[in-house]
Amino acid sequence: AMAAGSMDTSNVCEGCGADDWSSGVLGLDVCSSCGAVKSFTGSLNFANKLQRAPQPQQQLAVRSRQLLRVRPDRQLTTSGRHSVLADHRRQQRVQRCREAIGVLSASVRIPETVQEPALALLVRHCNRQRAFPRQAKRLKRLVGACVLAASARQGMGLTIHEVAAKTNLPVGEVKKQVWKVCKLNGIRLVRSQENVEAMLQRLCNALRLGEQRAAVCDAAKQLVLIADESWIATGRMWAFIVCAALLLALRAYHYIVDAEALGSAIGVGPATINVRVAELKRILVSLLQTLPWGHMVTMNNVHVYLLFGLEFRSVLVPAAREL
């Protein structure tokens, strides 16, 4: 039995001091000795003083909430590591592409100002494709296409044949890659007069042409304009048109240069250059045959009268049958 001083009085009847309780009609505790009803407040206080042990289900719920608080931090740490590794790989691939662009630019002898625009175009293309090239062949194709597109937009005279020759790739593969880059990035490679002038200067440098360079280039530019007006250049590769125009201009100034030597400077074959030369000659003969002595002009000697025809081109063009 417990001592009187230490007895818990919270369950003793306030009327008679007994501790014998029975359940009443309304569900309240009733004293068996005097019939007093236990107060509701006392019942609450008695209930609050009871020490209840936590249930296993409650412990599991608390543990789950704690884990939910910890797991997002772990996930962020893991994703942070992956993002750092991905950024490092991306920087390595961008650096690899930068070095490849530098090597190709140096091999085709174009200014270094084309490297940053070419790299920006390459990175934008890879971001849209969500992948950087890993194989060496794919990297060469993409680098060549981006360098060609960037140089054309800057008015340089680089040709697709030079890119294909320096990267040891077929011209067809480079064409397809250029088409993909232009389509995905919304670029049009329209050659302007600035590109023609730059290509003529590159060809003259390759031929080591010092004297009368300005006069020869000026005549070649006028021949390119005639080719555009006579639809010779429509749907054709512009490199062969420029080479044919320069070859005729050189012959007009009494330089002996063959198509093979001229085409090797930019990586094109002589056969197509000779075809474009014949087409330009046919236009020039038609331009000069309207004159009283026009019957003297033939396909073999038209280069002799070339400078005269270019000087009075604006007068002769309306009367020419081929234009």
Short mmCIF file of C-alpha atoms in Angstrom, two decimals:
data_model
loop_
_atom_site.label_atom_id
_atom_site.label_comp_id
_atom_site.label_asym_id
_atom_site.label_seq_id
_atom_site.Cartn_x
_atom_site.Cartn_y
_atom_site.Cartn_z
CA ALA A 1 0.00 0.00 0.00
CA MET A 2 1.15 3.54 -0.72
CA ALA A 3 1.75 6.02 2.12
CA ALA A 4 -0.90 8.63 2.86
CA GLY A 5 1.34 11.59 2.08
CA SER A 6 2.31 10.21 -1.26
CA MET A 7 -1.17 8.94 -2.28
CA ASP A 8 -2.48 10.35 -5.53
CA THR A 9 -5.66 12.37 -4.61
CA SER A 10 -6.70 13.05 -8.14
CA ASN A 11 -8.90 9.87 -8.19
CA VAL A 12 -10.54 10.37 -4.67
CA CYS A 13 -14.16 11.45 -4.26
CA GLU A 14 -14.41 15.00 -3.00
CA GLY A 15 -17.57 14.23 -0.97
CA CYS A 16 -16.73 11.10 1.04
CA GLY A 17 -13.09 10.47 0.28
CA ALA A 18 -13.68 7.04 -1.25
CA ASP A 19 -11.87 5.92 -4.37
CA ASP A 20 -14.47 3.43 -5.63
CA TRP A 21 -15.99 4.68 -8.90
CA SER A 22 -18.56 3.21 -11.24
CA SER A 23 -19.76 4.22 -14.67
CA GLY A 24 -23.07 6.09 -14.71
CA VAL A 25 -25.86 6.32 -17.26
CA LEU A 26 -24.34 9.26 -19.14
CA GLY A 27 -20.94 7.66 -19.16
CA LEU A 28 -19.63 9.75 -16.23
CA ASP A 29 -17.84 8.30 -13.23
CA VAL A 30 -20.12 8.02 -10.10
CA CYS A 31 -18.90 7.40 -6.53
CA SER A 32 -20.13 4.01 -5.27
CA SER A 33 -20.32 5.25 -1.64
CA CYS A 34 -22.13 8.62 -1.82
CA GLY A 35 -23.29 8.77 -5.45
CA ALA A 36 -21.38 11.96 -6.27
CA VAL A 37 -20.53 12.56 -9.89
CA LYS A 38 -16.90 13.15 -10.75
CA SER A 39 -16.36 16.64 -12.15
CA PHE A 40 -15.50 16.95 -15.84
CA THR A 41 -12.60 19.25 -15.12
CA GLY A 42 -11.04 16.79 -12.76
CA SER A 43 -11.36 14.08 -15.36
CA LEU A 44 -9.52 16.26 -17.83
CA ASN A 45 -6.79 17.05 -15.35
CA PHE A 46 -6.46 13.38 -14.55
CA ALA A 47 -6.21 12.54 -18.20
CA ASN A 48 -3.59 15.19 -18.80
CA LYS A 49 -1.45 13.87 -15.93
CA LEU A 50 -1.24 10.41 -17.44
CA GLN A 51 2.02 9.75 -19.21
CA ARG A 52 1.40 8.00 -22.49
CA ALA A 53 4.24 6.36 -24.39
CA PRO A 54 4.52 7.28 -28.07
CA GLN A 55 3.04 4.70 -30.44
CA PRO A 56 5.26 2.99 -33.05
CA GLN A 57 3.22 4.51 -35.90
CA GLN A 58 3.83 7.99 -34.56
CA GLN A 59 7.56 7.33 -34.33
CA LEU A 60 7.57 6.15 -37.97
CA ALA A 61 5.77 9.30 -39.11
CA VAL A 62 8.24 11.53 -37.29
CA ARG A 63 11.17 9.63 -38.78
CA SER A 64 9.72 9.96 -42.27
CA ARG A 65 9.36 13.72 -41.88
CA GLN A 66 12.96 13.98 -40.75
CA LEU A 67 14.14 11.99 -43.77
CA LEU A 68 12.15 14.22 -46.08
CA ARG A 69 13.95 17.19 -44.64
CA VAL A 70 17.36 15.62 -45.21
CA ARG A 71 16.91 14.03 -48.66
CA PRO A 72 16.46 17.28 -50.67
CA ASP A 73 19.82 18.47 -49.36
CA ARG A 74 21.45 15.23 -50.45
CA GLN A 75 19.79 15.46 -53.86
CA LEU A 76 20.97 19.04 -54.33
CA THR A 77 24.51 18.03 -53.41
CA THR A 78 24.49 15.16 -55.92
CA SER A 79 22.97 17.28 -58.69
CA GLY A 80 25.51 19.97 -57.94
CA ARG A 81 28.33 17.50 -58.48
CA HIS A 82 26.82 16.35 -61.76
CA SER A 83 26.39 19.95 -62.94
CA VAL A 84 30.02 20.74 -62.12
CA LEU A 85 31.20 17.66 -64.04
CA ALA A 86 28.94 18.52 -66.97
CA ASP A 87 30.28 22.08 -67.07
CA HIS A 88 33.85 20.77 -67.00
CA ARG A 89 33.19 18.39 -69.90
CA ARG A 90 31.47 21.16 -71.82
CA GLN A 91 34.43 23.49 -71.35
CA GLN A 92 36.80 20.78 -72.54
CA ARG A 93 34.74 20.18 -75.69
CA VAL A 94 34.44 23.90 -76.40
CA GLN A 95 38.20 24.25 -76.02
CA ARG A 96 38.69 21.33 -78.39
CA CYS A 97 36.46 23.01 -80.96
CA ARG A 98 38.30 26.31 -80.50
CA GLU A 99 41.63 24.64 -81.20
CA ALA A 100 40.25 22.89 -84.29
CA ILE A 101 38.90 26.20 -85.63
CA GLY A 102 42.30 27.81 -85.09
CA VAL A 103 44.09 25.03 -86.94
CA LEU A 104 41.71 25.18 -89.92
CA SER A 105 41.84 28.99 -90.10
CA ALA A 106 45.63 28.91 -90.19
CA SER A 107 45.71 26.20 -92.87
CA VAL A 108 43.37 28.07 -95.25
CA ARG A 109 45.15 31.40 -94.58
CA ILE A 110 42.24 33.52 -93.39
CA PRO A 111 42.38 36.21 -90.65
CA GLU A 112 41.94 35.27 -87.01
CA THR A 113 38.89 37.52 -86.76
CA VAL A 114 36.77 34.68 -88.13
CA GLN A 115 37.54 32.34 -85.25
CA GLU A 116 35.27 33.83 -82.57
CA PRO A 117 32.18 34.10 -84.86
CA ALA A 118 32.80 30.55 -86.06
CA LEU A 119 33.06 29.28 -82.47
CA ALA A 120 29.89 31.13 -81.45
CA LEU A 121 28.03 29.59 -84.40
CA LEU A 122 29.35 26.13 -83.52
CA VAL A 123 28.31 26.43 -79.85
CA ARG A 124 24.85 27.67 -80.83
CA HIS A 125 24.45 24.79 -83.26
CA CYS A 126 25.53 22.24 -80.61
CA ASN A 127 23.21 23.77 -78.02
CA ARG A 128 20.28 23.40 -80.37
CA GLN A 129 21.26 19.82 -81.10
CA ARG A 130 21.99 19.26 -77.38
CA ALA A 131 25.25 17.50 -78.14
CA PHE A 132 28.85 18.30 -79.03
CA PRO A 133 30.64 16.20 -81.63
CA ARG A 134 32.84 13.50 -80.11
CA GLN A 135 34.14 11.71 -83.19
CA ALA A 136 36.98 13.37 -85.08
CA LYS A 137 35.23 13.15 -88.45
CA ARG A 138 32.06 14.79 -87.19
CA LEU A 139 34.13 17.49 -85.51
CA LYS A 140 35.97 18.25 -88.74
CA ARG A 141 32.72 18.48 -90.69
CA LEU A 142 31.12 20.84 -88.18
CA VAL A 143 34.21 23.01 -87.77
CA GLY A 144 34.62 23.30 -91.53
CA ALA A 145 30.99 24.29 -92.03
CA CYS A 146 31.09 26.91 -89.26
CA VAL A 147 34.36 28.42 -90.50
CA LEU A 148 33.01 28.59 -94.05
CA ALA A 149 29.75 30.22 -92.92
CA ALA A 150 31.48 32.75 -90.68
CA SER A 151 34.02 33.69 -93.35
CA ALA A 152 31.31 34.14 -95.96
CA ARG A 153 29.35 36.44 -93.63
CA GLN A 154 32.51 38.52 -93.09
CA GLY A 155 33.13 38.94 -96.81
CA MET A 156 36.07 36.56 -97.16
CA GLY A 157 36.91 34.52 -100.23
CA LEU A 158 37.01 31.05 -98.72
CA THR A 159 35.56 28.24 -100.83
CA ILE A 160 34.02 24.94 -99.84
CA HIS A 161 36.63 23.09 -101.88
CA GLU A 162 39.44 24.55 -99.79
CA VAL A 163 37.69 23.48 -96.59
CA ALA A 164 37.17 19.97 -97.95
CA ALA A 165 40.80 19.72 -99.06
CA LYS A 166 42.24 20.90 -95.73
CA THR A 167 39.97 18.64 -93.66
CA ASN A 168 40.47 15.59 -95.94
CA LEU A 169 36.71 15.23 -96.41
CA PRO A 170 34.63 14.79 -99.57
CA VAL A 171 33.03 17.97 -100.84
CA GLY A 172 29.59 16.33 -100.61
CA GLU A 173 29.90 15.75 -96.86
CA VAL A 174 30.96 19.34 -96.28
CA LYS A 175 28.01 20.53 -98.39
CA LYS A 176 25.55 18.53 -96.30
CA GLN A 177 27.00 19.85 -93.06
CA VAL A 178 26.88 23.44 -94.33
CA TRP A 179 23.25 22.94 -95.29
CA LYS A 180 22.43 21.57 -91.82
CA VAL A 181 24.15 24.44 -90.05
CA CYS A 182 22.43 27.05 -92.22
CA LYS A 183 19.02 25.43 -91.82
CA LEU A 184 19.22 24.97 -88.05
CA ASN A 185 20.59 28.46 -87.37
CA GLY A 186 18.71 30.41 -90.03
CA ILE A 187 21.74 31.52 -92.08
CA ARG A 188 21.92 32.32 -95.80
CA LEU A 189 25.30 32.20 -97.53
CA VAL A 190 24.83 34.80 -100.26
CA ARG A 191 28.13 35.80 -101.83
CA SER A 192 28.49 39.54 -102.35
CA GLN A 193 30.92 41.66 -104.34
CA GLU A 194 33.08 41.82 -101.23
CA ASN A 195 33.50 38.05 -101.31
CA VAL A 196 34.45 38.21 -104.99
CA GLU A 197 37.11 40.86 -104.34
CA ALA A 198 38.55 38.87 -101.43
CA MET A 199 38.75 35.71 -103.52
CA LEU A 200 40.42 37.55 -106.41
CA GLN A 201 43.04 38.89 -104.01
CA ARG A 202 43.68 35.40 -102.65
CA LEU A 203 44.09 34.01 -106.16
CA CYS A 204 46.47 36.81 -107.10
CA ASN A 205 48.51 36.14 -103.98
CA ALA A 206 48.70 32.47 -104.86
CA LEU A 207 49.87 33.38 -108.40
CA ARG A 208 52.27 36.02 -106.99
CA LEU A 209 50.77 38.62 -109.28
CA GLY A 210 52.41 41.97 -108.56
CA GLU A 211 52.15 44.16 -111.63
CA GLN A 212 48.77 45.30 -112.97
CA ARG A 213 46.97 43.49 -110.13
CA ALA A 214 44.38 46.25 -109.70
CA ALA A 215 43.57 46.35 -113.44
CA VAL A 216 43.29 42.57 -113.67
CA CYS A 217 41.03 42.35 -110.63
CA ASP A 218 38.83 45.17 -111.92
CA ALA A 219 38.35 43.38 -115.28
CA ALA A 220 37.61 40.10 -113.51
CA LYS A 221 34.96 41.78 -111.32
CA GLN A 222 33.22 43.15 -114.41
CA LEU A 223 33.25 39.69 -115.96
CA VAL A 224 31.63 38.27 -112.81
CA LEU A 225 28.89 40.90 -113.13
CA ILE A 226 28.36 39.89 -116.77
CA ALA A 227 28.08 36.26 -115.66
CA ASP A 228 25.42 37.25 -113.13
CA GLU A 229 23.46 39.27 -115.69
CA SER A 230 23.61 36.48 -118.27
CA TRP A 231 22.44 33.81 -115.75
CA ILE A 232 25.71 31.89 -115.94
CA ALA A 233 26.17 32.08 -112.19
CA THR A 234 22.59 31.10 -111.33
CA GLY A 235 22.60 27.79 -109.52
CA ARG A 236 26.33 27.43 -110.05
CA MET A 237 29.23 27.35 -107.61
CA TRP A 238 30.70 30.81 -107.48
CA ALA A 239 34.32 29.65 -107.19
CA PHE A 240 34.41 28.42 -110.80
CA ILE A 241 32.85 31.67 -112.06
CA VAL A 242 35.48 33.80 -110.30
CA CYS A 243 38.31 31.58 -111.54
CA ALA A 244 37.04 31.75 -115.11
CA ALA A 245 36.69 35.53 -114.96
CA LEU A 246 40.21 35.94 -113.58
CA LEU A 247 41.63 33.59 -116.20
CA LEU A 248 40.09 35.66 -119.02
CA ALA A 249 41.27 38.90 -117.45
CA LEU A 250 44.82 37.55 -117.17
CA ARG A 251 44.79 36.55 -120.84
CA ALA A 252 43.55 40.00 -121.77
CA TYR A 253 46.61 41.48 -120.05
CA HIS A 254 48.88 38.92 -121.79
CA TYR A 255 49.52 36.68 -118.79
CA ILE A 256 49.97 32.99 -119.61
CA VAL A 257 48.14 31.04 -116.89
CA ASP A 258 46.33 27.75 -117.32
CA ALA A 259 43.19 26.62 -115.52
CA GLU A 260 44.97 23.87 -113.62
CA ALA A 261 47.42 26.26 -111.95
CA LEU A 262 44.63 28.64 -111.08
CA GLY A 263 42.32 25.96 -109.73
CA SER A 264 44.97 24.32 -107.58
CA ALA A 265 45.23 27.52 -105.54
CA ILE A 266 41.73 27.00 -104.12
CA GLY A 267 41.32 23.26 -104.55
CA VAL A 268 39.06 23.11 -107.64
CA GLY A 269 39.51 21.12 -110.84
CA PRO A 270 40.35 22.67 -114.22
CA ALA A 271 37.57 20.99 -116.18
CA THR A 272 34.71 23.06 -114.76
CA ILE A 273 36.79 26.25 -114.99
CA ASN A 274 37.27 25.66 -118.72
CA VAL A 275 33.53 25.14 -119.14
CA ARG A 276 32.79 28.47 -117.43
CA VAL A 277 35.46 30.17 -119.57
CA ALA A 278 33.72 28.90 -122.73
CA GLU A 279 30.36 30.21 -121.47
CA LEU A 280 31.82 33.64 -120.73
CA LYS A 281 33.49 33.73 -124.15
CA ARG A 282 30.17 33.00 -125.82
CA ILE A 283 28.58 35.96 -124.02
CA LEU A 284 31.46 38.26 -124.94
CA VAL A 285 31.34 37.24 -128.61
CA SER A 286 27.62 38.00 -128.65
CA LEU A 287 28.36 41.34 -127.01
CA LEU A 288 30.92 42.34 -129.67
CA GLN A 289 29.25 40.94 -132.79
CA THR A 290 26.85 43.88 -132.89
CA LEU A 291 29.73 46.12 -133.98
CA PRO A 292 30.57 46.65 -137.70
CA TRP A 293 33.75 44.61 -137.29
CA GLY A 294 32.06 42.06 -135.04
CA HIS A 295 32.57 39.25 -137.55
CA MET A 296 36.27 39.34 -136.71
CA VAL A 297 35.62 38.31 -133.07
CA THR A 298 35.68 34.58 -132.45
CA MET A 299 35.90 32.26 -129.47
CA ASN A 300 39.66 31.95 -129.95
CA ASN A 301 40.53 35.66 -130.03
CA VAL A 302 37.82 37.23 -127.92
CA HIS A 303 40.30 37.96 -125.13
CA VAL A 304 42.03 40.44 -127.48
CA TYR A 305 38.88 42.60 -127.63
CA LEU A 306 37.90 41.96 -124.02
CA LEU A 307 39.03 45.31 -122.57
CA PHE A 308 37.20 47.24 -125.29
CA GLY A 309 34.01 45.31 -124.61
CA LEU A 310 34.25 45.93 -120.88
CA GLU A 311 34.84 49.65 -121.37
CA PHE A 312 31.69 50.08 -123.48
CA ARG A 313 29.66 47.35 -121.80
CA SER A 314 26.78 49.65 -120.84
CA VAL A 315 26.32 50.58 -124.53
CA LEU A 316 26.71 47.11 -125.98
CA VAL A 317 24.57 45.15 -123.50
CA PRO A 318 21.14 46.36 -124.81
CA ALA A 319 22.03 45.15 -128.32
CA ALA A 320 23.55 41.80 -127.35
CA ARG A 321 21.52 38.73 -128.32
CA GLU A 322 22.69 36.56 -125.41
CA LEU A 323 21.78 39.12 -122.73
#
